[in-house]
mmCIF file of C-alpha atoms and ligand atoms in Angstrom:
data_model
loop_
_atom_site.group_PDB
_atom_site.id
_atom_site.type_symbol
_atom_site.label_atom_id
_atom_site.label_comp_id
_atom_site.label_asym_id
_atom_site.label_seq_id
_atom_site.Cartn_x
_atom_site.Cartn_y
_atom_site.Cartn_z
ATOM 1 C CA MET O 1 0.000 0.000 0.000
ATOM 2 C CA GLN O 2 0.978 3.620 -0.332
ATOM 3 C CA ARG O 3 1.442 3.800 3.424
ATOM 4 C CA ARG O 4 4.122 1.155 3.513
ATOM 5 C CA GLY O 5 5.857 2.713 0.541
ATOM 6 C CA PHE O 6 5.967 5.967 2.449
ATOM 7 C CA VAL O 7 7.506 4.303 5.479
ATOM 8 C CA ALA O 8 10.081 2.500 3.357
ATOM 9 C CA GLN O 9 10.920 5.812 1.708
ATOM 10 C CA VAL O 10 11.376 7.483 5.075
ATOM 11 C CA LEU O 11 13.459 4.605 6.370
ATOM 12 C CA GLY O 12 15.605 4.684 3.269
ATOM 13 C CA GLY O 13 16.215 8.390 3.740
ATOM 14 C CA GLY O 14 19.417 8.094 5.697
ATOM 15 C CA VAL O 15 18.087 8.284 9.242
ATOM 16 C CA VAL O 16 20.289 5.991 11.294
ATOM 17 C CA TRP O 17 19.478 4.118 14.447
ATOM 18 C CA ARG O 18 22.731 3.264 16.113
ATOM 19 C CA ALA O 19 21.959 -0.393 16.646
ATOM 20 C CA GLY O 20 24.626 -2.283 18.586
ATOM 21 C CA ALA O 21 26.486 -5.307 17.292
ATOM 22 C CA GLY O 22 23.735 -7.484 18.746
ATOM 23 C CA GLY O 23 21.077 -5.734 16.673
ATOM 24 C CA MET O 24 18.696 -4.134 19.137
ATOM 25 C CA GLY O 25 21.438 -2.629 21.303
ATOM 26 C CA GLN O 26 21.101 -0.966 24.669
ATOM 27 C CA PRO O 27 19.606 2.525 24.606
ATOM 28 C CA ARG O 28 22.354 5.106 24.592
ATOM 29 C CA ALA O 29 22.169 8.829 25.055
ATOM 30 C CA ALA O 30 22.894 10.790 21.897
ATOM 31 C CA ALA O 31 23.880 14.426 21.737
ATOM 32 C CA GLY O 32 20.785 16.381 20.818
ATOM 33 C CA GLY O 33 18.732 13.301 19.962
ATOM 34 C CA PRO O 34 16.318 10.865 21.520
ATOM 35 C CA PRO O 35 17.534 7.595 23.064
ATOM 36 C CA GLU O 36 18.431 4.883 20.607
ATOM 37 C CA TRP O 37 15.232 2.894 20.937
ATOM 38 C CA ALA O 38 13.136 5.958 20.088
ATOM 39 C CA ARG O 39 14.857 6.644 16.778
ATOM 40 C CA VAL O 40 14.038 5.389 13.296
ATOM 41 C CA PRO O 41 16.139 2.249 12.862
ATOM 42 C CA GLU O 42 18.930 1.578 10.457
ATOM 43 C CA VAL O 43 17.867 -0.722 7.645
ATOM 44 C CA VAL O 44 20.027 -3.834 7.359
ATOM 45 C CA VAL O 45 20.122 -5.618 4.014
ATOM 46 C CA GLU O 46 20.224 -9.387 4.434
ATOM 47 C CA ARG O 47 22.112 -10.865 1.485
ATOM 48 C CA PRO O 48 22.261 -14.466 0.276
ATOM 49 C CA LEU O 49 24.714 -16.483 2.393
ATOM 50 C CA ARG O 50 27.064 -19.230 1.252
ATOM 51 C CA GLY O 51 26.710 -22.781 2.534
ATOM 52 C CA LYS O 52 24.369 -23.765 5.354
ATOM 53 C CA PRO O 53 25.058 -21.219 8.117
ATOM 54 C CA HIS O 54 21.652 -21.847 9.708
ATOM 55 C CA SER O 55 22.122 -25.606 9.981
ATOM 56 C CA GLY O 56 20.709 -26.897 13.266
ATOM 57 C CA LYS O 57 18.227 -24.035 13.616
ATOM 58 C CA VAL O 58 14.452 -24.363 13.300
ATOM 59 C CA LEU O 59 11.970 -21.861 11.908
ATOM 60 C CA ALA O 60 8.193 -21.694 11.876
ATOM 61 C CA ALA O 61 6.378 -19.847 9.117
ATOM 62 C CA ILE O 62 3.126 -18.873 10.808
ATOM 63 C CA GLN O 63 0.164 -17.698 8.755
ATOM 64 C CA PRO O 64 -3.549 -17.201 9.408
ATOM 65 C CA HIS O 65 -4.411 -18.157 5.827
ATOM 66 C CA ALA O 66 -2.878 -20.293 3.111
ATOM 67 C CA ASP O 67 -1.825 -17.273 1.032
ATOM 68 C CA ASP O 68 -0.160 -15.021 3.653
ATOM 69 C CA ILE O 69 3.357 -16.453 3.727
ATOM 70 C CA PRO O 70 3.382 -16.960 -0.072
ATOM 71 C CA PHE O 71 2.411 -13.318 -0.645
ATOM 72 C CA PHE O 72 4.644 -11.583 1.879
ATOM 73 C CA ALA O 73 7.508 -13.793 3.036
ATOM 74 C CA ALA O 74 7.938 -16.870 0.823
ATOM 75 C CA GLY O 75 11.236 -15.617 -0.593
ATOM 76 C CA THR O 76 12.721 -15.182 2.870
ATOM 77 C CA VAL O 77 11.404 -18.528 4.110
ATOM 78 C CA ALA O 78 12.879 -20.251 1.033
ATOM 79 C CA LYS O 79 16.182 -18.416 1.593
ATOM 80 C CA LEU O 80 16.422 -19.405 5.259
ATOM 81 C CA VAL O 81 15.548 -23.046 4.522
ATOM 82 C CA GLY O 82 18.044 -23.050 1.642
ATOM 83 C CA GLU O 83 20.679 -21.761 4.063
ATOM 84 C CA GLY O 84 20.171 -24.618 6.485
ATOM 85 C CA TYR O 85 17.087 -24.053 8.604
ATOM 86 C CA THR O 86 14.656 -26.867 9.254
ATOM 87 C CA GLY O 87 11.255 -25.270 8.630
ATOM 88 C CA HIS O 88 7.648 -25.957 9.579
ATOM 89 C CA LEU O 89 4.345 -24.323 8.598
ATOM 90 C CA ILE O 90 1.673 -23.336 11.113
ATOM 91 C CA ARG O 91 -1.702 -22.091 9.806
ATOM 92 C CA THR O 92 -4.041 -20.676 12.420
ATOM 93 C CA THR O 93 -7.458 -20.660 10.638
ATOM 94 C CA ASN O 94 -9.448 -23.138 8.579
ATOM 95 C CA ASP O 95 -9.768 -20.741 5.591
ATOM 96 C CA GLU O 96 -13.492 -21.474 5.342
ATOM 97 C CA LYS O 97 -14.385 -18.038 3.938
ATOM 98 C CA ALA O 98 -11.927 -17.840 1.046
ATOM 99 C CA GLY O 99 -12.756 -19.605 -2.191
ATOM 100 C CA SER O 100 -15.651 -20.831 -4.289
ATOM 101 C CA GLY O 101 -17.867 -23.869 -3.633
ATOM 102 C CA THR O 102 -19.478 -24.979 -0.396
ATOM 103 C CA VAL O 103 -17.922 -24.232 2.976
ATOM 104 C CA GLY O 104 -16.752 -27.840 3.265
ATOM 105 C CA GLN O 105 -15.201 -27.790 -0.218
ATOM 106 C CA THR O 106 -13.507 -24.483 0.559
ATOM 107 C CA ILE O 107 -11.946 -25.813 3.742
ATOM 108 C CA LEU O 108 -10.669 -28.963 2.032
ATOM 109 C CA SER O 109 -9.237 -27.258 -1.030
ATOM 110 C CA ASN O 110 -7.490 -24.621 1.084
ATOM 111 C CA GLU O 111 -6.063 -27.375 3.278
ATOM 112 C CA ARG O 112 -4.610 -29.025 0.169
ATOM 113 C CA ASP O 113 -3.253 -25.703 -1.078
ATOM 114 C CA ASN O 114 -1.640 -25.055 2.303
ATOM 115 C CA ASP O 115 0.060 -28.473 2.232
ATOM 116 C CA ALA O 116 1.337 -27.686 -1.259
ATOM 117 C CA VAL O 117 2.757 -24.349 -0.044
ATOM 118 C CA ALA O 118 4.735 -26.208 2.621
ATOM 119 C CA GLU O 119 6.104 -28.602 0.031
ATOM 120 C CA ALA O 120 7.041 -25.793 -2.361
ATOM 121 C CA LEU O 121 8.992 -24.033 0.387
ATOM 122 C CA GLY O 122 10.681 -27.168 1.729
ATOM 123 C CA LEU O 123 8.813 -27.032 5.045
ATOM 124 C CA GLU O 124 8.622 -30.360 6.814
ATOM 125 C CA LYS O 125 5.614 -30.443 9.130
ATOM 126 C CA VAL O 126 2.265 -28.677 8.789
ATOM 127 C CA PHE O 127 0.043 -27.804 11.720
ATOM 128 C CA SER O 128 -3.371 -26.199 11.204
ATOM 129 C CA LEU O 129 -4.962 -24.797 14.350
ATOM 130 C CA GLU O 130 -8.310 -24.493 12.494
ATOM 131 C CA TYR O 131 -9.745 -21.418 14.194
ATOM 132 C CA ARG O 132 -12.708 -20.142 12.219
ATOM 133 C CA ASN O 133 -11.811 -17.823 9.378
ATOM 134 C CA HIS O 134 -12.485 -14.094 10.037
ATOM 135 C CA GLN O 135 -13.483 -14.818 13.631
ATOM 136 C CA MET O 136 -10.197 -14.951 15.479
ATOM 137 C CA ASP O 137 -10.985 -11.809 17.486
ATOM 138 C CA GLY O 138 -13.531 -13.977 19.309
ATOM 139 C CA ILE O 139 -11.205 -16.822 20.312
ATOM 140 C CA ALA O 140 -9.702 -17.534 23.731
ATOM 141 C CA ARG O 141 -6.213 -16.161 23.157
ATOM 142 C CA GLU O 142 -4.743 -17.964 26.164
ATOM 143 C CA GLU O 143 -5.832 -21.280 24.663
ATOM 144 C CA MET O 144 -4.180 -20.465 21.340
ATOM 145 C CA ARG O 145 -1.070 -19.219 23.127
ATOM 146 C CA GLU O 146 -0.678 -22.504 24.956
ATOM 147 C CA ARG O 147 -1.001 -24.410 21.680
ATOM 148 C CA LEU O 148 1.742 -22.267 20.162
ATOM 149 C CA ILE O 149 3.953 -22.594 23.242
ATOM 150 C CA PHE O 150 3.546 -26.367 23.009
ATOM 151 C CA LEU O 151 4.632 -26.292 19.353
ATOM 152 C CA ILE O 152 7.563 -23.958 20.044
ATOM 153 C CA ARG O 153 8.815 -26.322 22.736
ATOM 154 C CA LEU O 154 8.059 -29.507 20.776
ATOM 155 C CA LEU O 155 9.691 -28.356 17.546
ATOM 156 C CA LYS O 156 12.383 -26.240 19.305
ATOM 157 C CA ILE O 157 11.531 -23.242 17.150
ATOM 158 C CA ASP O 158 14.313 -20.633 17.105
ATOM 159 C CA THR O 159 12.883 -18.240 14.514
ATOM 160 C CA VAL O 160 9.387 -17.209 13.440
ATOM 161 C CA VAL O 161 8.148 -15.513 10.280
ATOM 162 C CA CYS O 162 4.713 -13.964 10.812
ATOM 163 C CA TYR O 163 2.560 -10.831 10.627
ATOM 164 C CA ASP O 164 3.852 -7.885 12.661
ATOM 165 C CA PRO O 165 1.946 -7.566 15.966
ATOM 166 C CA TRP O 166 2.660 -3.814 15.797
ATOM 167 C CA GLY O 167 1.676 -3.356 12.148
ATOM 168 C CA VAL O 168 -1.080 -0.737 11.952
ATOM 169 C CA TYR O 169 -4.177 -0.283 9.765
ATOM 170 C CA GLU O 170 -4.572 -4.081 9.507
ATOM 171 C CA GLU O 171 -8.255 -4.809 8.876
ATOM 172 C CA ASN O 172 -8.279 -8.597 9.174
ATOM 173 C CA PRO O 173 -8.705 -9.848 12.773
ATOM 174 C CA ASP O 174 -7.105 -13.186 11.858
ATOM 175 C CA HIS O 175 -3.928 -11.313 10.968
ATOM 176 C CA TYR O 176 -3.568 -9.145 14.066
ATOM 177 C CA VAL O 177 -4.778 -11.730 16.577
ATOM 178 C CA THR O 178 -2.378 -14.341 15.201
ATOM 179 C CA ALA O 179 0.481 -11.826 15.299
ATOM 180 C CA GLN O 180 -0.212 -10.758 18.873
ATOM 181 C CA VAL O 181 -0.553 -14.291 20.203
ATOM 182 C CA VAL O 182 2.610 -15.418 18.395
ATOM 183 C CA GLU O 183 4.535 -12.525 19.940
ATOM 184 C CA SER O 184 3.528 -13.427 23.486
ATOM 185 C CA ALA O 185 4.054 -17.165 22.935
ATOM 186 C CA CYS O 186 7.607 -16.585 21.683
ATOM 187 C CA TRP O 187 8.975 -15.386 25.020
ATOM 188 C CA MET O 188 6.601 -17.235 27.319
ATOM 189 C CA ALA O 189 7.681 -20.579 25.811
ATOM 190 C CA GLY O 190 11.048 -20.062 27.507
ATOM 191 C CA MET O 191 9.593 -19.587 30.999
ATOM 192 C CA GLU O 192 9.806 -22.495 33.419
ATOM 193 C CA LYS O 193 6.612 -21.843 35.325
ATOM 194 C CA ASP O 194 4.295 -21.553 32.327
ATOM 195 C CA TYR O 195 2.540 -24.854 31.696
ATOM 196 C CA PRO O 196 4.765 -27.100 33.856
ATOM 197 C CA GLU O 197 2.814 -30.103 32.608
ATOM 198 C CA HIS O 198 4.705 -29.676 29.323
ATOM 199 C CA GLN O 199 7.934 -30.410 31.199
ATOM 200 C CA ALA O 200 6.336 -33.416 32.858
ATOM 201 C CA ALA O 201 5.565 -34.651 29.335
ATOM 202 C CA GLY O 202 9.229 -34.309 28.350
ATOM 203 C CA LEU O 203 9.324 -30.839 26.788
ATOM 204 C CA GLU O 204 11.814 -28.168 27.854
ATOM 205 C CA PRO O 205 11.266 -24.397 27.986
ATOM 206 C CA HIS O 206 12.462 -22.945 24.667
ATOM 207 C CA SER O 207 12.462 -19.274 23.646
ATOM 208 C CA VAL O 208 12.136 -18.012 20.094
ATOM 209 C CA ARG O 209 15.224 -15.864 19.452
ATOM 210 C CA GLU O 210 14.638 -14.296 16.037
ATOM 211 C CA LYS O 211 11.525 -12.867 14.420
ATOM 212 C CA TYR O 212 10.834 -11.680 10.898
ATOM 213 C CA TYR O 213 7.583 -9.681 11.000
ATOM 214 C CA PHE O 214 5.821 -8.512 7.819
ATOM 215 C CA ALA O 215 2.815 -6.193 7.464
ATOM 216 C CA ARG O 216 0.276 -4.882 4.962
ATOM 217 C CA GLY O 217 0.444 -1.341 6.317
ATOM 218 C CA PRO O 218 2.959 0.958 7.982
ATOM 219 C CA GLN O 219 5.458 -0.868 10.142
ATOM 220 C CA LEU O 220 8.927 -0.325 11.533
ATOM 221 C CA VAL O 221 11.079 -1.782 8.754
ATOM 222 C CA ASN O 222 14.665 -2.524 9.742
ATOM 223 C CA ARG O 223 15.494 -5.413 7.414
ATOM 224 C CA ILE O 224 15.369 -5.837 3.664
ATOM 225 C CA VAL O 225 15.947 -9.416 2.536
ATOM 226 C CA ASP O 226 17.404 -10.033 -0.920
ATOM 227 C CA ILE O 227 15.210 -12.826 -2.287
ATOM 228 C CA SER O 228 16.397 -12.575 -5.900
ATOM 229 C CA PRO O 229 17.837 -16.142 -6.040
ATOM 230 C CA TRP O 230 14.542 -17.479 -4.614
ATOM 231 C CA ILE O 231 12.013 -15.495 -6.663
ATOM 232 C CA ASN O 232 10.979 -18.560 -8.677
ATOM 233 C CA THR O 233 10.418 -20.510 -5.454
ATOM 234 C CA LYS O 234 8.196 -17.661 -4.265
ATOM 235 C CA VAL O 235 6.278 -17.906 -7.538
ATOM 236 C CA GLU O 236 5.953 -21.660 -6.978
ATOM 237 C CA ALA O 237 4.519 -21.122 -3.482
ATOM 238 C CA ASN O 238 1.979 -18.630 -4.834
ATOM 239 C CA LEU O 239 1.059 -21.016 -7.617
ATOM 240 C CA CYS O 240 -0.195 -23.406 -4.915
ATOM 241 C CA ASN O 241 -2.985 -21.060 -3.804
ATOM 242 C CA LYS O 242 -5.532 -22.072 -6.399
ATOM 243 C CA THR O 243 -8.513 -21.748 -4.044
ATOM 244 C CA GLN O 244 -8.051 -18.204 -2.803
ATOM 245 C CA GLY O 245 -6.088 -15.076 -3.491
ATOM 246 C CA ALA O 246 -4.707 -13.316 -6.514
ATOM 247 C CA ALA O 247 -2.198 -15.967 -7.634
ATOM 248 C CA GLY O 248 -2.947 -19.638 -8.380
ATOM 249 C CA ASP O 249 -4.505 -20.137 -11.813
ATOM 250 C CA ASN O 250 -5.377 -16.511 -12.483
ATOM 251 C CA GLY O 251 -2.755 -16.194 -15.229
ATOM 252 C CA ALA O 252 -4.364 -18.984 -17.250
ATOM 253 C CA ARG O 253 -7.798 -17.454 -16.682
ATOM 254 C CA LEU O 254 -6.565 -14.093 -17.939
ATOM 255 C CA ARG O 255 -4.984 -15.801 -20.963
ATOM 256 C CA ALA O 256 -8.319 -17.485 -21.778
ATOM 257 C CA ARG O 257 -10.266 -14.246 -21.327
ATOM 258 C CA LEU O 258 -7.952 -12.396 -23.684
ATOM 259 C CA ALA O 259 -8.012 -15.236 -26.237
ATOM 260 C CA ALA O 260 -11.825 -14.948 -26.337
ATOM 261 C CA GLN O 261 -11.266 -11.337 -27.383
ATOM 262 C CA LYS O 262 -8.636 -12.380 -29.952
ATOM 263 C CA LEU O 263 -5.906 -10.841 -27.807
ATOM 264 C CA ARG O 264 -2.815 -12.076 -26.000
ATOM 265 C CA LEU O 265 -0.131 -10.673 -23.718
ATOM 266 C CA PRO O 266 3.339 -11.832 -24.830
ATOM 267 C CA ILE O 267 4.573 -11.586 -21.230
ATOM 268 C CA LEU O 268 2.266 -14.497 -20.275
ATOM 269 C CA GLY O 269 4.006 -16.968 -22.613
ATOM 270 C CA ASP O 270 2.462 -19.728 -24.718
ATOM 271 C CA SER O 271 0.855 -22.130 -22.225
ATOM 272 C CA ASP O 272 -1.462 -22.022 -19.233
ATOM 273 C CA ASP O 273 1.362 -23.092 -16.911
ATOM 274 C CA ALA O 274 3.635 -20.341 -18.206
ATOM 275 C CA ALA O 275 0.762 -17.843 -17.948
ATOM 276 C CA ASN O 276 0.192 -18.703 -14.276
ATOM 277 C CA ARG O 277 3.868 -18.335 -13.378
ATOM 278 C CA GLU O 278 4.478 -15.178 -15.400
ATOM 279 C CA TYR O 279 1.267 -13.555 -14.129
ATOM 280 C CA ILE O 280 2.352 -14.169 -10.504
ATOM 281 C CA LYS O 281 5.881 -12.913 -11.120
ATOM 282 C CA HIS O 282 5.082 -9.847 -13.208
ATOM 283 C CA PHE O 283 1.675 -8.774 -11.892
ATOM 284 C CA VAL O 284 1.026 -10.208 -8.398
ATOM 285 C CA LEU O 285 4.555 -9.633 -7.106
ATOM 286 C CA ASP O 286 5.393 -6.614 -9.255
ATOM 287 C CA GLN O 287 3.319 -4.383 -11.534
ATOM 288 C CA ASP O 288 -0.135 -4.803 -9.943
ATOM 289 C CA SER O 289 1.095 -5.636 -6.444
ATOM 290 C CA ARG O 290 -0.537 -2.730 -4.641
ATOM 291 C CA PHE O 291 -3.957 -3.727 -5.970
ATOM 292 C CA LEU O 292 -3.561 -7.500 -5.724
ATOM 293 C CA ARG O 293 -1.554 -7.787 -2.461
ATOM 294 C CA GLY O 294 -1.934 -4.346 -0.881
ATOM 295 C CA VAL O 295 1.826 -3.792 -0.633
ATOM 296 C CA PRO O 296 4.507 -2.347 -2.909
ATOM 297 C CA SER O 297 6.064 -4.491 -5.602
ATOM 298 C CA ASP O 298 8.920 -6.741 -4.469
ATOM 299 C CA ARG O 299 11.001 -5.027 -7.146
ATOM 300 C CA GLU O 300 10.049 -1.622 -5.763
ATOM 301 C CA VAL O 301 11.077 -2.697 -2.247
ATOM 302 C CA GLY O 302 14.492 -3.780 -3.491
ATOM 303 C CA ARG O 303 15.196 -0.890 -5.871
ATOM 304 C CA PRO O 304 16.649 1.629 -3.337
ATOM 305 C CA TYR O 305 19.121 -1.051 -2.248
ATOM 306 C CA GLY O 306 20.132 -2.188 -5.722
ATOM 307 C CA ILE O 307 18.320 -5.512 -5.282
ATOM 308 C CA GLU O 308 16.158 -7.057 -8.000
ATOM 309 C CA TRP O 309 13.583 -8.702 -5.692
ATOM 310 C CA ALA O 310 13.211 -8.047 -1.957
ATOM 311 C CA GLU O 311 10.949 -8.464 1.067
ATOM 312 C CA ALA O 312 10.715 -6.038 4.002
ATOM 313 C CA PHE O 313 10.488 -6.923 7.694
ATOM 314 C CA HIS O 314 10.619 -5.699 11.240
ATOM 315 C CA TYR O 315 13.368 -8.035 12.395
ATOM 316 C CA ILE O 316 13.938 -8.713 16.074
ATOM 317 C CA ARG O 317 16.576 -10.707 17.880
ATOM 318 C CA PRO O 318 17.563 -10.739 21.539
ATOM 319 C CA VAL O 319 19.900 -8.209 23.051
ATOM 320 C CA GLU O 320 23.107 -10.026 23.952
ATOM 321 C CA SER O 321 24.752 -9.285 27.308
ATOM 322 C CA THR O 322 28.006 -7.368 27.189
ATOM 323 C CA LEU O 323 28.999 -8.422 30.717
ATOM 324 C CA ASP O 324 31.257 -11.361 29.740
ATOM 325 C CA ARG O 325 33.199 -9.189 27.314
ATOM 326 C CA TYR O 326 33.557 -6.462 29.940
ATOM 327 C CA ILE O 327 34.858 -8.995 32.469
ATOM 328 C CA ALA O 328 37.354 -10.405 29.944
ATOM 329 C CA GLU O 329 38.682 -6.929 29.208
ATOM 330 C CA GLN O 330 38.520 -5.309 32.625
ATOM 331 C CA ALA O 331 38.799 -7.951 35.374
ATOM 332 C CA VAL O 332 42.064 -7.842 37.357
ATOM 333 C CA PRO O 333 43.529 -10.345 39.812
ATOM 334 C CA PHE O 334 43.281 -9.752 43.541
HETATM 335 ZN ZN1 ZN T 401 -4.558 -13.580 5.367
#
């Protein structure tokens, strides 16, 4: 949306948040300025990494609906899995309101699409919490939080990719409720006194350490991820959403509509499969992105940073203690 473009423009305007080496550093006084945590953050560009630097780590891509991760974060999820993460997919609703056919048919076809998204992104396990679509503002959040804490501990999730709990102007209650409950579950999962029966069942407290939060409106963007090597995987994930959303088979449908008018768009290629892929790449993720996804084009996001395709996030990781380093440098013998 225009709003997010405005924020990205502001954030790209050279205002620097003096983040410490650990990312979200300790607030420091600045001459003539607000404390560090009150300033607009520095934008870090996350580039493709060689090898498998994330080997041994676990991520959860968490989405209310089958098309959320494909639209907004599939490139980053594919990148992180490609760089060594073990990944899982958690969907919080049953998607009963999105798609044609009866309610039962809609639920089943979205479930199949969601499974296909996981496969396209190399995600191993799929959990669907099945809260009713569009009605998550009426759920018992504590109940959902415990389910997420259980999964964080069971799967030993280190990193989550999800909607931003602080993203504003979000109209869909499934989006903001999921985001808020995920945020609280991430730290509470590491507490010993929350749900001690989990420990009796063999699970250990386990905190989520890194978060990639995306939004459909203004948000605090401090990370741009270069997804250029994974753009075709992102297209593949969007191709899976045939039941709902702007991707799926819409390219082939457009090709057929134009053919009935004795017209064709060369950019869509010469087959229905090519039309679906090219439509997603060039229209859903690029030229018509603001209308179809409500966010700027992935090309537009990357352009100020010299990147062909990019995704934007509010990225959070824990503040690391500086005490050990201080002791190593300053401690003296008695
Ligand atoms: Zn959604």
